């Protein structure tokens, strides 16, 4: 008997360690009022924190800054290339009130959460940045509670890739695109696909559908759901109908960006919604069969250009930074025309500066640039809410069930509405 | 295990030491034992005790809520058992503070579903792995040319990191992947309700059967050959040899292997997280308890602490039941063996 009791205790303790160790770091509560008032004119060396610099754009930019500011050197702290890990790394350093994380690069959907935690320095008064030259929707992603908390740094918008050998003029409305699907049927290929696997991409696509139809997921306060409208219903219904009648092929329910790109490059899709990064790959990939036969257009809307979802990143100043003046100047430097132009030419990152999209030399290099400007100009951010993880989960779960036909559109929207409401109550 | 029992206290049946000298000596030994065990206990307290206690305390705190005036997060305060009610009774609060049943899309609504999925995976995978494991172990235990090669080959899936395994099967089960090409089907392996569950089961069985086989092989190797010879002499068939000799004798090893696998399977995370993302069916057909915990960590630590405490208790109960059953079995078998030897 002794043996078994001791074994139970040993096994139990091992289990405790395995299941609970992940949760030991406590949740943060927001205050930060004091920290946000400190060090506003602090000048000196700072650290810039960003995820993996895949296209090597950050180091050259920082070298350039450091050459011009030897007394305010910027050090680059590179994180992993996984968004979740970047998020958790930032949270841990903020919770520890780390003064060494001066300027941080945040995904557009994290900005409100970090701002509400009191970790981001409001960019006002002496720290205000000039946003007049930026594309309007990018500013919205960095604004929480009518206060700008971050400087838009890079953007991204959805594009409609289409086969110009089969459809000479791209459709401008959703209804036209659905009509063009008969061409796909004649050619024995799928018609249209976006990203419908159950992950963040589904939220992107569903919010595009809802915003395009004139609806919205949450109201301007960032937490009250607004899905009980005919517009929101019409938006989701478009996706549901298209999947049901086969205009969106059945296997698109498993698509993330890459599966869609592979199918399009293999010539199996007439239309595809995807990000600008696909453009160069579809032009140059050895396996691409559509190198010279595809074009890009803005996403189709109800009557005109559709409402794309915004991607991209914002740069923000930590309230715990000791050198906020330098941090602020560095933000302005990141948003300068030279830097933005370098981001685009070196890393194909969509700039936030409106003027660069009209630059003819850049347009020659990136033929999709004017289309992308149209896309981003009419884009709508995903819900700017501190409860984003819960909101995106509510959207994904219910939209996924609706698209697969397991739930009516009405029921899905009712559930989505209720789930987003519970998100803001904590339980 | 037996040393631990002696340290804890002498069994009632042991006769008392007749002389004080022996008593003193034993007291000295006890002190030495305490010194020897103390570092381990302290280490356990730091790395296991502290996180557990901290998580349990956190599970009774509300997650941070928004102060409507400033739009900033403020600490949620004492929650009572509401975090536990949230999961077990699936209770949520609406915006005016009334208790409602958690709507789909809220993680709270998935608790019982995730529990069911987790147990389903545990039972099916462990059953399959045990069956295949016994079979593989018997093959590996034979003497034949190339046995070393076969043993090494069988171990390969176990040596591959789970994340890599998951990615590997993710490509196999892609819509235009090898699985569909071979079967001439168009099954959506990662999004159909049952197809996605079986995708996980197949991948897990593939990966973990070698582990079972290895533990069972260890049990097989201690069976002396003469038992089989005696059985053959008496005219036992191969099946009878397996059923009457092999199985009872490997039973202790088998039970330990099954216990390990059940505990492992009940906290399965990486395989479904990477292979299906917890999706399938209406979106949560392969969401296990661990996946739910990780999802909740991003939405609120305190509620996640409550969920991981519940998960821990569930697994603990299973382990407890198992160890009690297993423990008595082990003891009985040993006693039986001893009796047999004494005869």
XYZ file of C-alpha atoms in Angstrom:
770
model
C 0.000 0.000 0.000
C 2.838 2.330 0.886
C 4.307 1.823 -2.527
C 1.195 2.911 -4.334
C 0.618 5.946 -2.119
C 4.159 7.178 -2.630
C 3.822 6.565 -6.350
C 0.622 8.589 -6.440
C 2.359 11.506 -4.755
C 5.359 11.321 -7.066
C 3.227 11.069 -10.172
C 1.028 13.855 -8.891
C 3.896 16.224 -8.306
C 5.358 15.504 -11.719
C 1.979 16.241 -13.255
C 1.597 19.467 -11.353
C 4.873 20.628 -12.756
C 3.902 19.668 -16.267
C 0.471 21.242 -16.352
C 0.878 24.315 -14.233
C 4.337 25.652 -14.790
C 3.229 27.601 -17.828
C 0.914 29.840 -15.877
C 3.159 31.023 -13.115
C 3.917 34.466 -14.504
C 1.215 36.717 -13.213
C -1.145 38.867 -15.228
C -0.415 42.536 -15.364
C -2.655 45.312 -14.292
C -2.509 48.625 -15.958
C -1.468 51.809 -14.336
C 1.519 53.443 -15.938
C 0.251 56.965 -15.363
C 3.423 57.825 -13.532
C 5.763 56.140 -15.981
C 4.153 57.876 -18.933
C 5.088 61.269 -17.487
C 8.758 60.432 -16.933
C 11.843 60.932 -19.082
C 9.995 62.782 -21.827
C 13.131 64.706 -22.819
C 15.563 61.877 -22.109
C 18.308 61.632 -24.726
C 20.750 58.767 -25.059
C 21.254 55.250 -26.369
C 18.115 53.180 -26.970
C 17.154 49.671 -28.049
C 14.848 48.842 -30.912
C 12.957 45.544 -30.578
C 11.513 43.750 -33.573
C 10.814 40.244 -34.838
C 13.262 38.483 -37.104
C 14.564 40.804 -39.793
C 14.039 38.413 -42.700
C 14.839 40.780 -45.537
C 17.675 42.586 -43.757
C 16.177 46.055 -43.725
C 16.535 46.979 -40.068
C 20.315 46.773 -39.634
C 21.191 49.069 -42.569
C 18.634 51.603 -41.346
C 20.036 51.507 -37.815
C 23.599 51.815 -39.117
C 22.536 54.909 -40.977
C 20.945 56.389 -37.854
C 23.941 55.562 -35.691
C 26.336 57.238 -38.135
C 24.310 60.424 -37.802
C 23.717 60.150 -34.039
C 26.872 58.798 -32.362
C 25.657 59.941 -28.929
C 22.221 58.290 -29.298
C 23.129 54.873 -30.568
C 20.298 52.462 -31.390
C 20.875 48.787 -30.606
C 18.822 46.195 -32.444
C 17.225 43.453 -30.334
C 15.980 40.830 -32.751
C 13.173 38.504 -31.646
C 12.093 35.199 -33.165
C 10.130 35.041 -36.406
C 6.990 33.701 -34.684
C 4.347 36.326 -33.988
C 3.097 34.608 -30.807
C 6.593 34.424 -29.388
C 7.223 38.084 -30.209
C 4.001 38.998 -28.433
C 4.869 36.986 -25.322
C 8.418 38.329 -25.258
C 7.099 41.893 -25.290
C 4.540 41.137 -22.572
C 7.200 39.670 -20.297
C 9.546 42.620 -20.708
C 6.750 45.127 -20.154
C 5.615 43.297 -17.032
C 9.178 43.498 -15.758
C 9.133 47.257 -16.548
C 12.235 46.734 -18.637
C 13.832 50.094 -19.444
C 15.915 48.404 -22.141
C 12.968 47.899 -24.457
C 12.756 51.525 -25.608
C 11.148 51.277 -29.028
C 9.120 48.185 -29.838
C 7.636 46.980 -33.088
C 4.050 45.813 -32.486
C 1.654 44.036 -34.797
C -1.341 46.237 -35.602
C -3.651 43.931 -33.631
C -1.600 44.135 -30.430
C -1.462 47.894 -30.246
C -4.731 48.389 -28.348
C -3.957 45.614 -25.853
C -0.538 47.059 -24.992
C -1.950 50.580 -24.854
C -4.716 49.535 -22.454
C -2.145 47.808 -20.260
C -0.470 51.201 -19.926
C 2.753 50.037 -21.539
C 2.845 52.346 -24.553
C 3.723 56.014 -24.382
C 0.925 58.218 -25.785
C 2.356 60.086 -28.741
C 1.120 63.558 -27.891
C 2.473 66.966 -26.883
C 6.258 66.909 -27.120
C 6.218 63.346 -28.379
C 3.607 63.881 -31.107
C 4.483 62.499 -34.520
C 3.373 63.950 -37.844
C 0.713 61.682 -39.311
C -0.584 64.030 -41.979
C 1.384 62.330 -44.769
C 0.356 58.804 -43.839
C -2.390 56.673 -45.340
C -5.403 57.313 -43.114
C -6.378 53.698 -42.230
C -2.878 52.982 -40.910
C -3.335 55.679 -38.278
C -6.520 54.003 -37.060
C -4.592 50.816 -36.193
C -2.345 52.802 -33.851
C -5.116 54.807 -32.202
C -6.818 53.632 -29.036
C -9.315 55.689 -27.047
C -8.755 58.649 -29.398
C -5.068 58.709 -28.519
C -2.225 57.801 -30.845
C -0.070 55.191 -29.099
C 2.240 54.143 -31.907
C 3.686 55.300 -35.191
C 2.567 53.259 -38.205
C 5.699 51.785 -39.695
C 4.745 49.275 -42.367
C 1.371 48.443 -43.802
C -0.193 45.698 -45.856
C -3.414 45.271 -47.751
C -5.172 42.498 -49.627
C -5.046 42.305 -53.426
C -7.149 40.432 -55.921
C -4.909 38.257 -58.066
C -6.633 37.246 -61.293
C -5.874 35.396 -64.503
C -5.766 38.063 -67.181
C -5.592 35.431 -69.931
C -9.062 34.233 -68.888
C -10.585 37.440 -67.532
C -9.315 40.461 -69.509
C -10.937 43.021 -67.193
C -10.905 42.223 -63.505
C -14.276 42.390 -61.741
C -14.797 45.457 -59.580
C -17.714 44.138 -57.571
C -18.328 40.906 -55.729
C -21.405 40.187 -57.860
C -19.395 40.566 -61.074
C -16.725 38.262 -59.745
C -19.316 35.610 -58.935
C -20.638 35.939 -62.496
C -17.119 35.435 -63.858
C -17.007 32.119 -62.043
C -18.662 30.510 -65.080
C -15.336 31.104 -66.860
C -13.597 29.090 -64.163
C -16.118 26.284 -64.549
C -15.572 26.218 -68.340
C -11.832 25.898 -67.767
C -12.230 23.269 -65.099
C -10.530 25.270 -62.347
C -11.621 26.742 -59.027
C -13.000 30.267 -59.071
C -12.057 32.237 -55.963
C -10.212 31.608 -52.735
C -8.901 33.561 -49.792
C -7.775 32.183 -46.442
C -10.476 30.153 -44.691
C -8.582 27.776 -42.421
C -9.386 28.488 -38.782
C -6.563 30.864 -37.886
C -5.926 34.607 -37.916
C -6.282 34.692 -41.703
C -9.949 33.742 -41.363
C -10.575 36.808 -39.210
C -8.852 38.872 -41.899
C -11.087 37.463 -44.626
C -14.324 37.592 -42.641
C -13.766 41.162 -41.512
C -13.031 42.050 -45.138
C -16.325 40.503 -46.197
C -18.274 42.246 -43.441
C -16.586 45.624 -43.851
C -16.963 45.466 -47.619
C -20.716 45.011 -47.221
C -20.819 48.117 -45.036
C -20.966 46.329 -41.705
C -18.456 46.216 -38.897
C -17.390 43.770 -36.198
C -17.101 46.187 -33.293
C -18.104 49.805 -32.840
C -15.774 52.757 -32.464
C -15.234 52.047 -28.748
C -13.429 48.895 -29.756
C -15.456 46.491 -27.648
C -19.174 46.749 -28.390
C -19.996 44.232 -31.117
C -22.039 45.474 -34.049
C -22.811 42.253 -35.855
C -26.595 42.401 -35.575
C -26.923 44.494 -38.732
C -28.178 43.537 -42.200
C -24.847 44.716 -43.630
C -22.806 42.352 -41.466
C -25.174 39.565 -42.417
C -24.864 40.334 -46.123
C -21.081 40.269 -45.832
C -20.807 36.875 -44.176
C -23.597 35.541 -46.379
C -21.469 36.306 -49.468
C -18.712 34.009 -48.255
C -21.134 31.322 -47.097
C -23.036 31.282 -50.392
C -19.871 31.202 -52.473
C -18.522 28.263 -50.497
C -21.838 26.460 -50.692
C -22.253 26.813 -54.448
C -18.664 25.891 -55.173
C -17.404 29.282 -56.352
C -15.010 28.947 -53.463
C -13.625 25.402 -53.903
C -14.217 22.938 -51.062
C -10.578 22.534 -50.116
C -10.222 26.307 -49.603
C -11.506 25.661 -46.076
C -7.965 24.393 -45.379
C -6.180 27.312 -47.053
C -3.762 29.640 -45.381
C -1.806 32.106 -47.538
C 0.647 29.566 -48.871
C -1.859 26.888 -49.924
C -3.797 29.520 -51.863
C -0.626 30.772 -53.519
C 0.390 27.247 -54.511
C -3.036 26.584 -56.040
C -3.006 29.885 -57.918
C 0.520 29.350 -59.223
C -0.479 25.872 -60.380
C -3.244 27.459 -62.444
C -6.052 25.986 -60.352
C -7.683 29.288 -59.369
C -9.189 32.078 -61.402
C -9.217 34.639 -58.576
C -7.360 34.773 -55.307
C -7.293 37.167 -52.381
C -3.780 37.414 -50.999
C -1.093 39.813 -49.768
C 1.404 41.666 -52.006
C 4.242 39.265 -51.142
C 2.725 36.760 -53.567
C 3.361 39.029 -56.541
C 7.110 38.489 -56.869
C 6.872 34.807 -56.045
C 4.192 34.160 -58.677
C 6.352 36.010 -61.216
C 9.574 34.177 -60.445
C 8.791 30.777 -58.886
C 10.030 27.910 -61.011
C 6.786 26.052 -60.398
C 4.542 28.992 -61.258
C 2.518 28.353 -64.417
C 0.955 31.808 -64.399
C 4.102 33.985 -64.556
C 2.873 36.090 -67.465
C -0.829 35.468 -67.228
C -1.834 36.996 -63.913
C -2.661 40.525 -62.894
C -3.621 42.317 -59.696
C -6.628 44.474 -58.908
C -8.122 45.995 -55.778
C -10.457 43.679 -53.892
C -13.967 43.795 -55.336
C -16.582 45.575 -53.216
C -20.328 46.019 -53.365
C -20.190 48.929 -55.798
C -16.526 49.889 -55.917
C -13.284 48.934 -54.232
C -13.752 46.491 -51.369
C -12.598 47.109 -47.809
C -9.342 45.251 -47.306
C -8.117 44.308 -43.858
C -4.920 46.025 -42.817
C -1.763 44.170 -41.981
C 1.529 45.709 -40.964
C 3.323 46.881 -37.859
C 3.495 49.983 -35.689
C 6.486 51.282 -33.770
C 5.798 52.348 -30.195
C 7.726 53.834 -27.287
C 7.746 51.969 -23.988
C 6.582 54.022 -20.995
C 9.572 52.598 -19.134
C 12.104 54.011 -21.595
C 14.660 56.385 -20.109
C 15.334 58.187 -23.394
C 11.978 59.042 -24.870
C 13.153 62.068 -26.821
C 15.615 59.907 -28.721
C 12.979 57.222 -29.119
C 10.599 59.783 -30.572
C 13.205 61.053 -33.049
C 13.869 57.463 -34.073
C 10.144 56.959 -34.780
C 10.171 60.026 -37.006
C 13.244 58.606 -38.735
C 11.440 55.295 -39.347
C 8.572 57.180 -40.961
C 10.775 59.398 -43.116
C 10.487 59.080 -46.854
C 14.019 57.672 -47.222
C 13.483 54.917 -44.680
C 10.057 54.003 -46.022
C 11.404 53.898 -49.548
C 14.242 51.630 -48.405
C 11.778 49.317 -46.619
C 9.885 48.967 -49.876
C 12.789 48.555 -52.295
C 14.840 46.299 -50.054
C 12.163 44.334 -48.217
C 8.972 44.744 -50.301
C 7.283 46.153 -47.194
C 4.265 48.297 -47.990
C 5.044 51.867 -46.943
C 2.706 53.952 -44.803
C 3.656 57.183 -46.598
C 1.062 58.028 -49.197
C 3.469 59.807 -51.583
C 5.702 56.786 -52.187
C 2.890 54.920 -53.916
C 2.888 57.558 -56.679
C 6.663 57.429 -57.201
C 7.163 56.311 -60.809
C 10.543 54.656 -60.277
C 9.139 52.564 -57.430
C 6.053 51.791 -59.505
C 8.298 50.448 -62.245
C 9.898 48.108 -59.757
C 6.649 47.168 -58.008
C 3.897 47.154 -60.657
C 1.245 46.436 -58.034
C 1.962 49.621 -56.119
C -0.929 51.784 -57.300
C -3.344 48.880 -56.830
C -2.038 48.414 -53.311
C -2.545 52.089 -52.585
C -6.176 51.782 -53.650
C -6.508 48.732 -51.416
C -4.953 50.309 -48.321
C -6.708 53.644 -48.806
C -10.102 52.031 -48.464
C -8.930 49.459 -45.917
C -10.447 48.954 -42.478
C -8.390 47.767 -39.507
C -9.345 44.632 -37.666
C -11.103 45.481 -34.398
C -8.854 47.804 -32.401
C -9.628 46.284 -29.021
C -7.643 45.346 -25.921
C -9.479 42.021 -25.995
C -8.312 41.143 -29.470
C -7.387 37.477 -28.769
C -10.935 36.788 -27.534
C -12.556 38.777 -30.340
C -10.625 37.031 -33.103
C -11.450 33.675 -31.507
C -15.162 34.550 -31.473
C -15.014 35.553 -35.141
C -13.020 32.505 -36.245
C -15.068 29.860 -34.451
C -18.436 31.115 -35.604
C -17.513 32.193 -39.125
C -15.787 28.870 -39.705
C -18.916 26.966 -38.683
C -21.064 29.220 -40.888
C -18.858 28.820 -43.962
C -18.837 25.057 -43.569
C -22.628 25.120 -43.338
C -22.751 23.769 -39.779
C -24.551 26.878 -38.593
C -26.841 29.434 -40.189
C -25.447 32.885 -40.851
C -27.945 34.375 -38.413
C -26.964 31.973 -35.654
C -23.256 32.497 -36.322
C -23.598 36.268 -36.067
C -25.747 36.044 -32.922
C -23.149 33.793 -31.294
C -20.291 36.004 -32.492
C -22.042 39.042 -31.041
C -22.567 37.314 -27.680
C -19.032 35.907 -27.554
C -17.474 39.316 -28.234
C -19.633 40.773 -25.458
C -18.378 38.192 -22.975
C -14.808 38.950 -24.078
C -14.914 42.351 -22.434
C -16.338 41.061 -19.146
C -13.292 38.943 -18.430
C -15.123 35.647 -18.351
C 10.530 3.365 -3.972
C 11.275 0.941 -1.122
C 13.925 3.209 0.422
C 11.421 6.025 0.453
C 8.977 3.837 2.350
C 11.587 2.986 4.992
C 12.421 6.643 5.507
C 8.793 7.584 5.945
C 8.406 5.265 8.879
C 8.988 1.713 9.965
C 6.100 -0.594 9.130
C 4.007 -1.590 12.131
C 5.102 -5.193 12.003
C 8.809 -4.464 12.462
C 9.961 -5.389 15.987
C 11.252 -2.528 18.108
C 14.992 -2.195 18.644
C 15.813 -3.780 22.015
C 18.769 -1.590 22.941
C 19.164 2.209 23.151
C 22.423 2.063 21.202
C 20.604 0.776 18.166
C 17.951 3.460 18.679
C 20.613 6.158 18.687
C 22.175 4.690 15.612
C 18.860 4.707 13.812
C 18.215 8.302 14.801
C 21.587 9.183 13.275
C 20.664 7.411 10.101
C 17.384 9.292 9.936
C 19.239 12.574 10.209
C 21.590 11.608 7.405
C 18.618 10.607 5.313
C 17.011 14.002 5.913
C 20.180 15.778 4.842
C 20.361 13.650 1.720
C 16.747 14.182 0.760
C 16.545 17.873 1.674
C 18.203 19.322 -1.478
C 15.757 17.423 -3.670
C 12.796 18.529 -1.586
C 13.911 22.161 -1.691
C 14.429 21.970 -5.440
C 10.978 20.421 -5.882
C 9.435 23.103 -3.702
C 10.997 25.834 -5.842
C 10.343 24.433 -9.299
C 7.048 22.626 -8.632
C 5.598 23.793 -5.343
C 5.868 27.519 -6.004
C 4.319 27.522 -9.505
C 1.496 25.255 -8.359
C 0.623 27.351 -5.329
C 0.970 30.540 -7.336
C -1.317 29.183 -10.068
C -3.918 28.107 -7.543
C -3.867 31.540 -5.905
C -4.159 33.205 -9.308
C -7.079 30.984 -10.232
C -9.141 32.734 -7.550
C -8.405 36.184 -8.973
C -10.470 37.837 -11.697
C -8.696 38.691 -14.928
C -7.955 42.353 -15.501
C -10.927 44.361 -16.720
C -11.147 47.734 -18.429
C -11.762 50.906 -16.489
C -14.390 52.554 -18.680
C -13.181 56.031 -17.732
C -9.554 55.671 -18.798
C -9.748 52.703 -21.159
C -6.904 51.155 -19.175
C -6.788 47.713 -17.608
C -7.294 47.466 -13.865
C -6.748 44.411 -11.654
C -9.867 42.267 -11.476
C -9.858 41.547 -7.732
C -11.041 38.455 -5.915
C -13.068 36.127 -8.094
C -14.253 33.460 -5.687
C -14.898 30.321 -7.652
C -16.198 32.162 -10.713
C -13.187 31.135 -12.833
C -13.961 27.512 -12.040
C -17.682 27.979 -12.663
C -16.735 29.573 -15.982
C -15.154 26.328 -17.144
C -17.089 23.587 -15.426
C -20.576 25.111 -15.548
C -19.776 27.136 -18.686
C -20.942 30.355 -17.096
C -20.140 33.693 -18.677
C -21.038 37.252 -17.772
C -22.820 39.500 -20.217
C -22.083 43.210 -20.370
C -24.602 44.050 -17.648
C -23.065 41.481 -15.285
C -25.698 38.758 -15.549
C -24.616 35.160 -15.618
C -25.343 33.561 -18.959
C -24.365 30.334 -20.613
C -21.112 30.824 -22.540
C -21.864 31.469 -26.232
C -20.006 29.506 -28.932
C -16.783 31.318 -29.733
C -16.092 31.899 -26.039
C -13.451 29.472 -24.793
C -15.619 28.593 -21.787
C -18.116 26.870 -24.068
C -15.453 24.414 -25.180
C -14.436 22.904 -21.869
C -16.493 19.721 -21.920
C -15.934 19.278 -25.622
C -12.165 19.549 -25.077
C -12.349 17.113 -22.157
C -14.196 14.604 -24.328
C -11.747 15.024 -27.202
C -8.776 14.601 -24.871
C -10.106 11.393 -23.356
C -11.101 10.082 -26.766
C -7.567 10.596 -28.038
C -6.078 9.057 -24.912
C -8.206 5.911 -25.006
C -7.965 5.259 -28.740
C -4.288 6.058 -29.193
C -3.182 4.108 -26.135
C -5.270 1.092 -27.172
C -3.791 1.125 -30.666
C -0.290 1.763 -29.411
C -0.517 -1.094 -26.930
C -1.693 -3.534 -29.579
C 0.930 -2.495 -32.113
C 3.555 -2.161 -29.394
C 3.116 -5.760 -28.224
C 3.298 -6.937 -31.803
C 6.457 -4.959 -32.543
C 8.094 -6.032 -29.300
C 7.492 -9.694 -30.056
C 9.075 -9.238 -33.464
C 12.058 -7.402 -31.994
C 12.515 -10.095 -29.356
C 13.023 -12.866 -31.937
C 16.468 -13.830 -33.021
C 16.921 -13.317 -36.722
C 19.357 -11.840 -39.179
C 19.156 -8.022 -39.248
C 17.494 -7.749 -35.846
C 19.624 -4.742 -34.932
C 18.506 -3.003 -38.100
C 14.829 -3.700 -37.417
C 15.133 -2.463 -33.833
C 16.800 0.741 -34.997
C 14.240 1.252 -37.767
C 11.304 0.813 -35.397
C 12.772 3.455 -33.120
C 13.082 6.121 -35.812
C 9.575 7.641 -35.393
C 10.148 7.984 -31.662
C 13.431 9.784 -32.232
C 11.834 12.464 -34.415
C 10.698 15.545 -32.465
C 6.900 15.739 -32.197
C 6.776 19.127 -33.884
C 8.584 17.693 -36.894
C 6.311 14.651 -36.899
C 3.285 16.937 -36.862
C 4.585 18.986 -39.789
C 5.453 15.800 -41.661
C 1.903 14.448 -41.310
C 0.532 17.899 -42.050
C 2.081 17.629 -45.518
C 0.960 14.015 -45.904
C -2.616 14.968 -45.001
C -2.730 18.114 -47.135
C -5.661 18.124 -49.569
C -3.335 17.412 -52.474
C -0.960 15.409 -50.268
C 0.274 11.854 -50.379
C -2.537 10.388 -48.268
C -5.247 11.475 -50.678
C -3.136 10.554 -53.695
C -2.566 7.001 -52.433
C -6.150 6.479 -51.317
C -7.567 8.138 -54.437
C -9.779 10.279 -52.208
C -10.495 13.942 -51.655
C -10.769 13.821 -47.860
C -10.157 17.127 -46.072
C -7.939 15.539 -43.425
C -7.350 18.671 -41.453
C -10.890 20.037 -41.440
C -13.416 17.175 -41.432
C -14.562 16.348 -37.939
C -13.663 12.660 -37.852
C -10.989 12.736 -40.535
C -9.049 15.312 -38.527
C -9.371 13.260 -35.353
C -8.141 10.168 -37.117
C -5.318 12.140 -38.680
C -4.138 12.946 -35.151
C -4.635 9.368 -33.981
C -2.703 7.959 -36.938
C 0.172 10.390 -36.462
C 0.312 9.821 -32.712
C 0.194 6.051 -33.073
C 2.946 6.188 -35.666
C 5.108 8.263 -33.420
C 4.574 6.658 -30.028
C 4.188 2.937 -30.735
C 8.000 2.500 -30.668
C 8.025 3.826 -27.112
C 5.475 1.220 -26.095
C 7.355 -1.465 -27.998
C 10.566 -0.596 -26.224
C 9.064 -0.786 -22.728
C 7.275 -4.035 -23.569
C 10.464 -5.450 -25.073
C 12.193 -4.867 -21.752
C 9.443 -6.926 -20.131
C 9.749 -9.675 -22.729
C 13.468 -10.069 -22.291
C 13.199 -11.120 -18.668
C 10.977 -14.102 -19.503
C 13.192 -17.156 -19.324
C 13.233 -19.375 -22.410
C 12.661 -22.598 -20.451
C 9.107 -21.564 -19.591
C 8.243 -21.710 -23.268
C 10.100 -24.978 -23.689
C 8.104 -26.489 -20.850
C 4.900 -25.194 -22.400
C 5.836 -26.672 -25.770
C 6.516 -29.955 -24.070
C 3.022 -29.890 -22.639
C 1.643 -29.255 -26.103
C 0.560 -25.617 -25.757
C -0.291 -23.822 -29.006
C 1.419 -20.559 -29.953
C -1.701 -18.643 -28.993
C -1.893 -20.387 -25.650
C 1.782 -19.570 -25.034
C 1.095 -15.925 -25.767
C -2.086 -15.747 -23.726
C -1.009 -17.867 -20.753
C 2.703 -17.054 -20.527
C 3.794 -13.976 -22.427
C 0.921 -11.682 -21.546
C 0.796 -12.388 -17.772
C 4.570 -12.086 -17.464
C 4.888 -8.800 -19.362
C 1.869 -7.394 -17.587
C 3.792 -5.310 -15.006
C 5.911 -3.720 -17.740
C 2.857 -3.296 -19.921
C 0.875 -1.541 -17.189
C 3.698 0.901 -16.500
C 3.952 1.631 -20.220
C 0.194 2.165 -20.489
C 0.186 4.474 -17.460
C 2.980 6.601 -18.935
C 1.201 6.813 -22.250
C -2.188 7.661 -20.743
C -0.704 10.501 -18.725
C 1.186 11.661 -21.790
C -1.861 11.421 -24.028
C -4.062 13.350 -21.599
C -1.838 16.380 -21.943
C -1.386 16.095 -25.703
C -0.707 19.509 -27.197
C 1.910 19.787 -29.913
C 0.587 17.234 -32.377
C -2.962 18.621 -32.759
C -1.733 22.208 -32.348
C 0.526 21.891 -35.385
C -1.316 19.305 -37.455
C -4.832 20.764 -37.277
C -4.467 23.851 -35.102
C -7.139 22.308 -32.879
C -9.597 22.658 -35.765
C -11.815 20.314 -37.716
C -15.568 19.823 -37.680
C -17.230 22.984 -36.465
C -13.799 24.301 -35.623
C -12.849 22.547 -32.404
C -12.973 18.845 -33.186
C -9.346 18.369 -32.156
C -9.074 21.000 -29.409
C -7.604 19.227 -26.396
C -7.484 20.570 -22.846
C -3.883 21.696 -23.236
C -4.685 23.588 -26.426
C -7.551 25.266 -24.592
C -5.213 26.272 -21.756
C -2.732 27.842 -24.169
C -5.535 29.672 -26.007
C -6.801 31.013 -22.702
C -3.340 32.174 -21.559
C -3.501 34.799 -24.317
C -6.898 35.945 -23.078
C -6.242 35.992 -19.352
C -3.769 34.329 -17.009
C -6.080 33.897 -14.055
C -8.808 32.067 -15.886
C -6.098 29.978 -17.557
C -4.741 29.118 -14.112
C -8.167 27.847 -13.105
C -8.368 25.747 -16.255
C -4.908 24.270 -15.784
C -5.748 23.460 -12.177
C -8.876 21.651 -13.360
C -6.855 19.850 -16.029
C -4.334 18.847 -13.426
C -7.010 17.492 -11.117
C -8.582 15.486 -13.934
C -5.248 13.945 -14.889
C -4.424 13.379 -11.244
C -7.652 11.470 -10.681
C -6.961 9.287 -13.693
C -3.400 8.682 -12.504
C -4.618 7.945 -8.992
C -7.185 5.407 -10.117
C -4.624 3.844 -12.386
C -1.849 3.658 -9.829
C -4.193 2.126 -7.245
C -5.278 -0.543 -9.700
C -1.798 -0.962 -11.089
C -0.149 -0.850 -7.685
C -2.258 -3.699 -6.288
C -1.619 -5.667 -9.419
C 2.100 -5.242 -9.237
C 2.166 -6.234 -5.580
C -0.054 -9.242 -6.142
C 1.988 -10.447 -9.069
C 5.197 -10.189 -7.087
C 3.660 -11.996 -4.150
C 2.347 -14.642 -6.473
C 5.753 -14.991 -8.024
C 7.426 -15.231 -4.644
C 4.963 -17.853 -3.563
C 5.575 -19.695 -6.780
C 9.319 -19.558 -6.199
C 8.954 -20.731 -2.613
C 7.114 -23.811 -3.743
